[in-house]
Amino acid sequence: AQSVTQLDSQVPVFEEAPVELRCNYSSSVSVYLFWYVQYPNQGLQLLLKYLSGSTLVKGINGFEAEFNKSQTSFHLRKPSVHISDTAEYFCAVTSQAGTALIFGKGTTLSVSS
Amino acid sequence: GAVVSQHPSRVICKSGTSVKIECRSLDFQATTMFWYRQFPKQSLMLMATSNEGSKATYEQGVEKDKFLINHASLTLSTLTVTSAHPEDSSFYICSARSGGGRNTGELFFGEGSRLTVL
């Protein structure tokens, strides 16, 4: 069975500051990893995904994440955040067998000026 | 990218009535769809897996007679909340996985349906 732990429930930052949202996973098999963003009362939008290959993955809106197998982590980073990045961020995992995504509890990113 | 449409986006109903939520894949065939439930300020909890042409698989603790799922075609899955009660009020989100090509595990999400039971 897989699980995902998002280490921070809330992350407040100032505009133009860098940010890192942490995600650790647990799985006995190879995994695919994802980061989704959710704005209030909306569905989820894919930010980026790791399937295989390069461990540094670049996504939309300037976000990137690094897959670290030894530390079983997939932390999300952005060098300079905007007010519009304020949202809920979910890390998710699935096995190569294509089972349903398992989500972390989410991290609320609050960007203020 | 692939588009999943969910309808209605918001619904308010009286206690004891049934509500149907539709999930459609607009530009791809979805052999598998997943239904999630999200309580305020919480994560998404998988309710059931819906496979086209077969019975849905429900997660532990989810009442199959309360939450009826039908996946009658490759582009449509429906979730019916039967005899809804206030505790069923929640945000329901569907997601779909393409049946064609290499399965990358990526899911495409609908925009969610907020159910309020009075």
GROMACS .gro file of N, CA, C and O in nm, chain A residues 2-104:
model
  412
    2GLN      N    1   0.035   0.228  -0.061
    2GLN     CA    2   0.110   0.353  -0.067
    2GLN      C    3   0.050   0.455   0.029
    2GLN      O    4  -0.068   0.447   0.063
    3SER      N    5   0.132   0.551   0.065
    3SER     CA    6   0.083   0.663   0.146
    3SER      C    7   0.165   0.786   0.114
    3SER      O    8   0.277   0.776   0.062
    4VAL      N    9   0.105   0.899   0.145
    4VAL     CA   10   0.171   1.027   0.118
    4VAL      C   11   0.161   1.113   0.242
    4VAL      O   12   0.054   1.123   0.302
    5THR      N   13   0.270   1.175   0.278
    5THR     CA   14   0.272   1.266   0.392
    5THR      C   15   0.317   1.403   0.346
    5THR      O   16   0.428   1.418   0.294
    6GLN      N   17   0.232   1.500   0.364
    6GLN     CA   18   0.271   1.639   0.337
    6GLN      C   19   0.303   1.700   0.473
    6GLN      O   20   0.216   1.707   0.561
    7LEU      N   21   0.425   1.739   0.488
    7LEU     CA   22   0.478   1.771   0.619
    7LEU      C   23   0.428   1.903   0.676
    7LEU      O   24   0.436   1.925   0.797
    8ASP      N   25   0.379   1.991   0.591
    8ASP     CA   26   0.334   2.122   0.638
    8ASP      C   27   0.188   2.142   0.598
    8ASP      O   28   0.156   2.131   0.480
    9SER      N   29   0.103   2.170   0.694
    9SER     CA   30  -0.038   2.193   0.660
    9SER      C   31  -0.058   2.334   0.606
    9SER      O   32  -0.145   2.356   0.522
   10GLN      N   33   0.022   2.429   0.656
   10GLN     CA   34   0.011   2.567   0.608
   10GLN      C   35   0.150   2.627   0.589
   10GLN      O   36   0.238   2.606   0.672
   11VAL      N   37   0.165   2.699   0.480
   11VAL     CA   38   0.292   2.766   0.452
   11VAL      C   39   0.262   2.910   0.413
   11VAL      O   40   0.212   2.937   0.303
   12PRO      N   41   0.289   3.005   0.504
   12PRO     CA   42   0.272   3.147   0.469
   12PRO      C   43   0.403   3.205   0.418
   12PRO      O   44   0.508   3.183   0.478
   13VAL      N   45   0.397   3.276   0.307
   13VAL     CA   46   0.517   3.339   0.252
   13VAL      C   47   0.481   3.476   0.197
   13VAL      O   48   0.365   3.504   0.168
   14PHE      N   49   0.584   3.558   0.181
   14PHE     CA   50   0.564   3.687   0.118
   14PHE      C   51   0.586   3.676  -0.032
   14PHE      O   52   0.660   3.590  -0.081
   15GLU      N   53   0.520   3.766  -0.102
   15GLU     CA   54   0.531   3.768  -0.247
   15GLU      C   55   0.677   3.783  -0.289
   15GLU      O   56   0.753   3.855  -0.226
   16GLU      N   57   0.715   3.712  -0.394
   16GLU     CA   58   0.848   3.710  -0.454
   16GLU      C   59   0.950   3.630  -0.372
   16GLU      O   60   1.066   3.618  -0.412
   17ALA      N   61   0.909   3.573  -0.262
   17ALA     CA   62   0.997   3.486  -0.185
   17ALA      C   63   0.995   3.346  -0.245
   17ALA      O   64   0.897   3.307  -0.310
   18PRO      N   65   1.100   3.266  -0.221
   18PRO     CA   66   1.097   3.127  -0.266
   18PRO      C   67   1.013   3.043  -0.170
   18PRO      O   68   0.994   3.079  -0.054
   19VAL      N   69   0.965   2.930  -0.219
   19VAL     CA   70   0.885   2.843  -0.135
   19VAL      C   71   0.915   2.696  -0.166
   19VAL      O   72   0.950   2.661  -0.280
   20GLU      N   73   0.906   2.613  -0.063
   20GLU     CA   74   0.918   2.469  -0.081
   20GLU      C   75   0.804   2.403  -0.004
   20GLU      O   76   0.787   2.428   0.116
   21LEU      N   77   0.729   2.319  -0.071
   21LEU     CA   78   0.623   2.241  -0.007
   21LEU      C   79   0.672   2.097  -0.005
   21LEU      O   80   0.703   2.039  -0.109
   22ARG      N   81   0.673   2.039   0.114
   22ARG     CA   82   0.736   1.910   0.130
   22ARG      C   83   0.638   1.794   0.118
   22ARG      O   84   0.525   1.802   0.165
   23CYS      N   85   0.687   1.687   0.057
   23CYS     CA   86   0.606   1.567   0.037
   23CYS      C   87   0.695   1.444   0.049
   23CYS      O   88   0.798   1.436  -0.018
   24ASN      N   89   0.654   1.352   0.134
   24ASN     CA   90   0.722   1.223   0.143
   24ASN      C   91   0.622   1.113   0.113
   24ASN      O   92   0.504   1.124   0.144
   25TYR      N   93   0.670   1.007   0.053
   25TYR     CA   94   0.579   0.898   0.018
   25TYR      C   95   0.633   0.766   0.072
   25TYR      O   96   0.751   0.754   0.109
   26SER      N   97   0.543   0.669   0.077
   26SER     CA   98   0.580   0.535   0.119
   26SER      C   99   0.518   0.437   0.021
   26SER      O  100   0.399   0.445  -0.008
   27SER      N  101   0.602   0.347  -0.033
   27SER     CA  102   0.550   0.248  -0.126
   27SER      C  103   0.648   0.133  -0.137
   27SER      O  104   0.769   0.152  -0.131
   28SER      N  105   0.595   0.014  -0.158
   28SER     CA  106   0.679  -0.104  -0.173
   28SER      C  107   0.709  -0.132  -0.320
   28SER      O  108   0.786  -0.223  -0.351
   29VAL      N  109   0.648  -0.054  -0.408
   29VAL     CA  110   0.671  -0.072  -0.552
   29VAL      C  111   0.708   0.062  -0.612
   29VAL      O  112   0.702   0.166  -0.547
   30SER      N  113   0.744   0.058  -0.739
   30SER     CA  114   0.775   0.183  -0.808
   30SER      C  115   0.651   0.270  -0.816
   30SER      O  116   0.539   0.219  -0.822
   31VAL      N  117   0.673   0.398  -0.816
   31VAL     CA  118   0.559   0.490  -0.811
   31VAL      C  119   0.567   0.598  -0.916
   31VAL      O  120   0.673   0.627  -0.972
   32TYR      N  121   0.452   0.653  -0.944
   32TYR     CA  122   0.441   0.778  -1.017
   32TYR      C  123   0.399   0.883  -0.914
   32TYR      O  124   0.315   0.856  -0.828
   33LEU      N  125   0.453   1.002  -0.925
   33LEU     CA  126   0.425   1.107  -0.827
   33LEU      C  127   0.371   1.231  -0.896
   33LEU      O  128   0.413   1.264  -1.007
   34PHE      N  129   0.281   1.299  -0.829
   34PHE     CA  130   0.213   1.413  -0.887
   34PHE      C  131   0.198   1.525  -0.783
   34PHE      O  132   0.189   1.499  -0.664
   35TRP      N  133   0.192   1.646  -0.834
   35TRP     CA  134   0.150   1.761  -0.755
   35TRP      C  135   0.031   1.825  -0.826
   35TRP      O  136   0.037   1.853  -0.947
   36TYR      N  137  -0.076   1.846  -0.749
   36TYR     CA  138  -0.194   1.915  -0.800
   36TYR      C  139  -0.218   2.042  -0.720
   36TYR      O  140  -0.185   2.049  -0.601
   37VAL      N  141  -0.283   2.139  -0.784
   37VAL     CA  142  -0.323   2.262  -0.715
   37VAL      C  143  -0.475   2.272  -0.721
   37VAL      O  144  -0.537   2.232  -0.820
   38GLN      N  145  -0.532   2.319  -0.611
   38GLN     CA  146  -0.677   2.338  -0.605
   38GLN      C  147  -0.708   2.478  -0.557
   38GLN      O  148  -0.668   2.517  -0.447
   39TYR      N  149  -0.781   2.554  -0.637
   39TYR     CA  150  -0.829   2.685  -0.597
   39TYR      C  151  -0.967   2.666  -0.532
   39TYR      O  152  -1.035   2.566  -0.558
   40PRO      N  153  -1.013   2.760  -0.450
   40PRO     CA  154  -1.138   2.742  -0.376
   40PRO      C  155  -1.255   2.702  -0.465
   40PRO      O  156  -1.277   2.760  -0.571
   41ASN      N  157  -1.324   2.599  -0.420
   41ASN     CA  158  -1.445   2.549  -0.488
   41ASN      C  159  -1.421   2.505  -0.631
   41ASN      O  160  -1.509   2.514  -0.716
   42GLN      N  161  -1.302   2.460  -0.658
   42GLN     CA  162  -1.270   2.410  -0.791
   42GLN      C  163  -1.210   2.271  -0.783
   42GLN      O  164  -1.175   2.222  -0.676
   43GLY      N  165  -1.199   2.208  -0.898
   43GLY     CA  166  -1.135   2.078  -0.906
   43GLY      C  167  -0.984   2.092  -0.897
   43GLY      O  168  -0.932   2.196  -0.859
   44LEU      N  169  -0.916   1.988  -0.934
   44LEU     CA  170  -0.771   1.986  -0.924
   44LEU      C  171  -0.706   2.007  -1.060
   44LEU      O  172  -0.751   1.955  -1.161
   45GLN      N  173  -0.598   2.081  -1.058
   45GLN     CA  174  -0.521   2.106  -1.180
   45GLN      C  175  -0.381   2.048  -1.161
   45GLN      O  176  -0.316   2.073  -1.059
   46LEU      N  177  -0.336   1.973  -1.259
   46LEU     CA  178  -0.204   1.912  -1.249
   46LEU      C  179  -0.095   2.017  -1.265
   46LEU      O  180  -0.094   2.093  -1.362
   47LEU      N  181  -0.003   2.021  -1.169
   47LEU     CA  182   0.112   2.110  -1.177
   47LEU      C  183   0.228   2.041  -1.248
   47LEU      O  184   0.293   2.099  -1.336
   48LEU      N  185   0.258   1.920  -1.205
   48LEU     CA  186   0.368   1.845  -1.264
   48LEU      C  187   0.358   1.699  -1.221
   48LEU      O  188   0.282   1.667  -1.130
   49LYS      N  189   0.438   1.616  -1.288
   49LYS     CA  190   0.436   1.475  -1.257
   49LYS      C  191   0.574   1.414  -1.280
   49LYS      O  192   0.651   1.460  -1.365
   50TYR      N  193   0.604   1.311  -1.200
   50TYR     CA  194   0.726   1.232  -1.220
   50TYR      C  195   0.683   1.091  -1.259
   50TYR      O  196   0.611   1.024  -1.184
   51LEU      N  197   0.727   1.049  -1.376
   51LEU     CA  198   0.697   0.913  -1.421
   51LEU      C  199   0.824   0.829  -1.422
   51LEU      O  200   0.827   0.716  -1.375
   52SER      N  201   0.929   0.884  -1.481
   52SER     CA  202   1.058   0.817  -1.487
   52SER      C  203   1.158   0.917  -1.544
   52SER      O  204   1.123   1.030  -1.579
   53GLY      N  205   1.284   0.876  -1.552
   53GLY     CA  206   1.384   0.962  -1.616
   53GLY      C  207   1.438   1.066  -1.521
   53GLY      O  208   1.464   1.038  -1.403
   54SER      N  209   1.456   1.186  -1.571
   54SER     CA  210   1.516   1.294  -1.493
   54SER      C  211   1.441   1.315  -1.362
   54SER      O  212   1.319   1.323  -1.360
   55THR      N  213   1.517   1.327  -1.256
   55THR     CA  214   1.453   1.342  -1.125
   55THR      C  215   1.405   1.483  -1.099
   55THR      O  216   1.328   1.506  -1.008
   56LEU      N  217   1.450   1.579  -1.178
   56LEU     CA  218   1.403   1.717  -1.166
   56LEU      C  219   1.293   1.739  -1.269
   56LEU      O  220   1.317   1.730  -1.390
   57VAL      N  221   1.177   1.769  -1.220
   57VAL     CA  222   1.061   1.782  -1.308
   57VAL      C  223   1.014   1.927  -1.306
   57VAL      O  224   0.996   1.985  -1.199
   58LYS      N  225   0.993   1.981  -1.423
   58LYS     CA  226   0.942   2.118  -1.432
   58LYS      C  227   0.795   2.114  -1.471
   58LYS      O  228   0.754   2.034  -1.556
   59GLY      N  229   0.718   2.202  -1.407
   59GLY     CA  230   0.575   2.204  -1.434
   59GLY      C  231   0.527   2.340  -1.479
   59GLY      O  232   0.605   2.424  -1.521
   60ILE      N  233   0.397   2.361  -1.462
   60ILE     CA  234   0.339   2.487  -1.504
   60ILE      C  235   0.359   2.592  -1.396
   60ILE      O  236   0.391   2.561  -1.281
   61ASN      N  237   0.339   2.717  -1.436
   61ASN     CA  238   0.341   2.830  -1.342
   61ASN      C  239   0.474   2.845  -1.268
   61ASN      O  240   0.478   2.903  -1.159
   62GLY      N  241   0.583   2.796  -1.327
   62GLY     CA  242   0.714   2.813  -1.267
   62GLY      C  243   0.749   2.716  -1.156
   62GLY      O  244   0.852   2.732  -1.089
   63PHE      N  245   0.666   2.618  -1.132
   63PHE     CA  246   0.693   2.520  -1.027
   63PHE      C  247   0.784   2.408  -1.079
   63PHE      O  248   0.783   2.375  -1.196
   64GLU      N  249   0.860   2.351  -0.988
   64GLU     CA  250   0.940   2.234  -1.018
   64GLU      C  251   0.945   2.145  -0.895
   64GLU      O  252   0.917   2.189  -0.783
   65ALA      N  253   0.979   2.019  -0.916
   65ALA     CA  254   0.989   1.925  -0.805
   65ALA      C  255   1.102   1.828  -0.834
   65ALA      O  256   1.134   1.801  -0.949
   66GLU      N  257   1.161   1.777  -0.727
   66GLU     CA  258   1.271   1.683  -0.742
   66GLU      C  259   1.237   1.552  -0.675
   66GLU      O  260   1.203   1.548  -0.555
   67PHE      N  261   1.246   1.446  -0.751
   67PHE     CA  262   1.223   1.311  -0.699
   67PHE      C  263   1.351   1.261  -0.636
   67PHE      O  264   1.455   1.257  -0.700
   68ASN      N  265   1.343   1.224  -0.509
   68ASN     CA  266   1.458   1.171  -0.438
   68ASN      C  267   1.421   1.033  -0.385
   68ASN      O  268   1.352   1.022  -0.283
   69LYS      N  269   1.468   0.930  -0.454
   69LYS     CA  270   1.428   0.795  -0.419
   69LYS      C  271   1.484   0.752  -0.283
   69LYS      O  272   1.415   0.686  -0.205
   70SER      N  273   1.606   0.790  -0.254
   70SER     CA  274   1.667   0.748  -0.128
   70SER      C  275   1.596   0.810  -0.008
   70SER      O  276   1.587   0.749   0.099
   71GLN      N  277   1.546   0.930  -0.025
   71GLN     CA  278   1.474   0.996   0.083
   71GLN      C  279   1.322   0.985   0.067
   71GLN      O  280   1.249   1.041   0.148
   72THR      N  281   1.280   0.914  -0.033
   72THR     CA  282   1.136   0.897  -0.066
   72THR      C  283   1.063   1.030  -0.055
   72THR      O  284   0.960   1.042   0.012
   73SER      N  285   1.119   1.130  -0.124
   73SER     CA  286   1.058   1.263  -0.120
   73SER      C  287   1.031   1.314  -0.261
   73SER      O  288   1.092   1.270  -0.359
   74PHE      N  289   0.940   1.410  -0.266
   74PHE     CA  290   0.905   1.475  -0.393
   74PHE      C  291   0.861   1.616  -0.358
   74PHE      O  292   0.745   1.652  -0.368
   75HIS      N  293   0.955   1.698  -0.318
   75HIS     CA  294   0.925   1.833  -0.271
   75HIS      C  295   0.901   1.928  -0.389
   75HIS      O  296   0.971   1.923  -0.490
   76LEU      N  297   0.806   2.016  -0.370
   76LEU     CA  298   0.768   2.114  -0.472
   76LEU      C  299   0.833   2.247  -0.440
   76LEU      O  300   0.830   2.291  -0.325
   77ARG      N  301   0.885   2.313  -0.543
   77ARG     CA  302   0.955   2.440  -0.520
   77ARG      C  303   0.915   2.543  -0.625
   77ARG      O  304   0.878   2.509  -0.738
   78LYS      N  305   0.924   2.669  -0.582
   78LYS     CA  306   0.911   2.779  -0.677
   78LYS      C  307   1.004   2.890  -0.629
   78LYS      O  308   0.999   2.926  -0.510
   79PRO      N  309   1.086   2.944  -0.715
   79PRO     CA  310   1.187   3.042  -0.672
   79PRO      C  311   1.129   3.177  -0.632
   79PRO      O  312   1.189   3.248  -0.552
   80SER      N  313   1.012   3.211  -0.685
   80SER     CA  314   0.953   3.341  -0.655
   80SER      C  315   0.801   3.331  -0.671
   80SER      O  316   0.752   3.313  -0.782
   81VAL      N  317   0.730   3.341  -0.559
   81VAL     CA  318   0.585   3.319  -0.565
   81VAL      C  319   0.510   3.451  -0.588
   81VAL      O  320   0.559   3.560  -0.560
   82HIS      N  321   0.387   3.432  -0.639
   82HIS     CA  322   0.297   3.545  -0.662
   82HIS      C  323   0.174   3.529  -0.575
   82HIS      O  324   0.143   3.419  -0.527
   83ILE      N  325   0.103   3.639  -0.557
   83ILE     CA  326  -0.022   3.636  -0.482
   83ILE      C  327  -0.115   3.529  -0.539
   83ILE      O  328  -0.184   3.457  -0.465
   84SER      N  329  -0.116   3.517  -0.670
   84SER     CA  330  -0.206   3.424  -0.738
   84SER      C  331  -0.171   3.277  -0.712
   84SER      O  332  -0.249   3.187  -0.749
   85ASP      N  333  -0.058   3.251  -0.651
   85ASP     CA  334  -0.021   3.112  -0.616
   85ASP      C  335  -0.090   3.066  -0.488
   85ASP      O  336  -0.080   2.947  -0.451
   86THR      N  337  -0.159   3.155  -0.421
   86THR     CA  338  -0.233   3.117  -0.301
   86THR      C  339  -0.338   3.013  -0.336
   86THR      O  340  -0.426   3.038  -0.418
   87ALA      N  341  -0.326   2.896  -0.276
   87ALA     CA  342  -0.415   2.784  -0.309
   87ALA      C  343  -0.379   2.666  -0.219
   87ALA      O  344  -0.288   2.674  -0.136
   88GLU      N  345  -0.450   2.556  -0.241
   88GLU     CA  346  -0.421   2.430  -0.172
   88GLU      C  347  -0.343   2.342  -0.267
   88GLU      O  348  -0.376   2.330  -0.386
   89TYR      N  349  -0.236   2.280  -0.216
   89TYR     CA  350  -0.150   2.197  -0.300
   89TYR      C  351  -0.152   2.054  -0.246
   89TYR      O  352  -0.133   2.032  -0.126
   90PHE      N  353  -0.172   1.961  -0.337
   90PHE     CA  354  -0.179   1.821  -0.299
   90PHE      C  355  -0.071   1.740  -0.370
   90PHE      O  356  -0.055   1.750  -0.492
   91CYS      N  357  -0.002   1.660  -0.293
   91CYS     CA  358   0.092   1.563  -0.346
   91CYS      C  359   0.017   1.430  -0.357
   91CYS      O  360  -0.065   1.397  -0.270
   92ALA      N  361   0.044   1.355  -0.464
   92ALA     CA  362  -0.029   1.230  -0.484
   92ALA      C  363   0.064   1.124  -0.542
   92ALA      O  364   0.161   1.155  -0.611
   93VAL      N  365   0.029   0.999  -0.518
   93VAL     CA  366   0.110   0.887  -0.564
   93VAL      C  367   0.020   0.778  -0.620
   93VAL      O  368  -0.094   0.760  -0.577
   94THR      N  369   0.072   0.709  -0.719
   94THR     CA  370   0.005   0.588  -0.769
   94THR      C  371   0.113   0.491  -0.814
   94THR      O  372   0.224   0.530  -0.844
   95SER      N  373   0.076   0.364  -0.818
   95SER     CA  374   0.173   0.263  -0.861
   95SER      C  375   0.167   0.250  -1.013
   95SER      O  376   0.079   0.299  -1.080
   96GLN      N  377   0.261   0.184  -1.068
   96GLN     CA  378   0.264   0.166  -1.213
   96GLN      C  379   0.149   0.080  -1.263
   96GLN      O  380   0.120   0.077  -1.379
   97ALA      N  381   0.084   0.010  -1.170
   97ALA     CA  382  -0.031  -0.071  -1.209
   97ALA      C  383  -0.149   0.017  -1.242
   97ALA      O  384  -0.248  -0.032  -1.294
   98GLY      N  385  -0.140   0.146  -1.211
   98GLY     CA  386  -0.246   0.238  -1.249
   98GLY      C  387  -0.364   0.238  -1.155
   98GLY      O  388  -0.477   0.256  -1.198
   99THR      N  389  -0.340   0.219  -1.030
   99THR     CA  390  -0.448   0.230  -0.932
   99THR      C  391  -0.482   0.376  -0.907
   99THR      O  392  -0.416   0.465  -0.959
  100ALA      N  393  -0.586   0.398  -0.829
  100ALA     CA  394  -0.628   0.535  -0.801
  100ALA      C  395  -0.518   0.612  -0.729
  100ALA      O  396  -0.435   0.556  -0.660
  101LEU      N  397  -0.519   0.743  -0.749
  101LEU     CA  398  -0.423   0.827  -0.680
  101LEU      C  399  -0.452   0.830  -0.531
  101LEU      O  400  -0.567   0.837  -0.490
  102ILE      N  401  -0.347   0.827  -0.454
  102ILE     CA  402  -0.357   0.845  -0.310
  102ILE      C  403  -0.303   0.984  -0.280
  102ILE      O  404  -0.190   1.017  -0.319
  103PHE      N  405  -0.383   1.064  -0.212
  103PHE     CA  406  -0.347   1.203  -0.189
  103PHE      C  407  -0.295   1.225  -0.048
  103PHE      O  408  -0.337   1.160   0.047
  104GLY      N  409  -0.206   1.323  -0.037
  104GLY     CA  410  -0.168   1.373   0.093
  104GLY      C  411  -0.278   1.463   0.146
  104GLY      O  412  -0.377   1.489   0.078
   0.00000   0.00000   0.00000
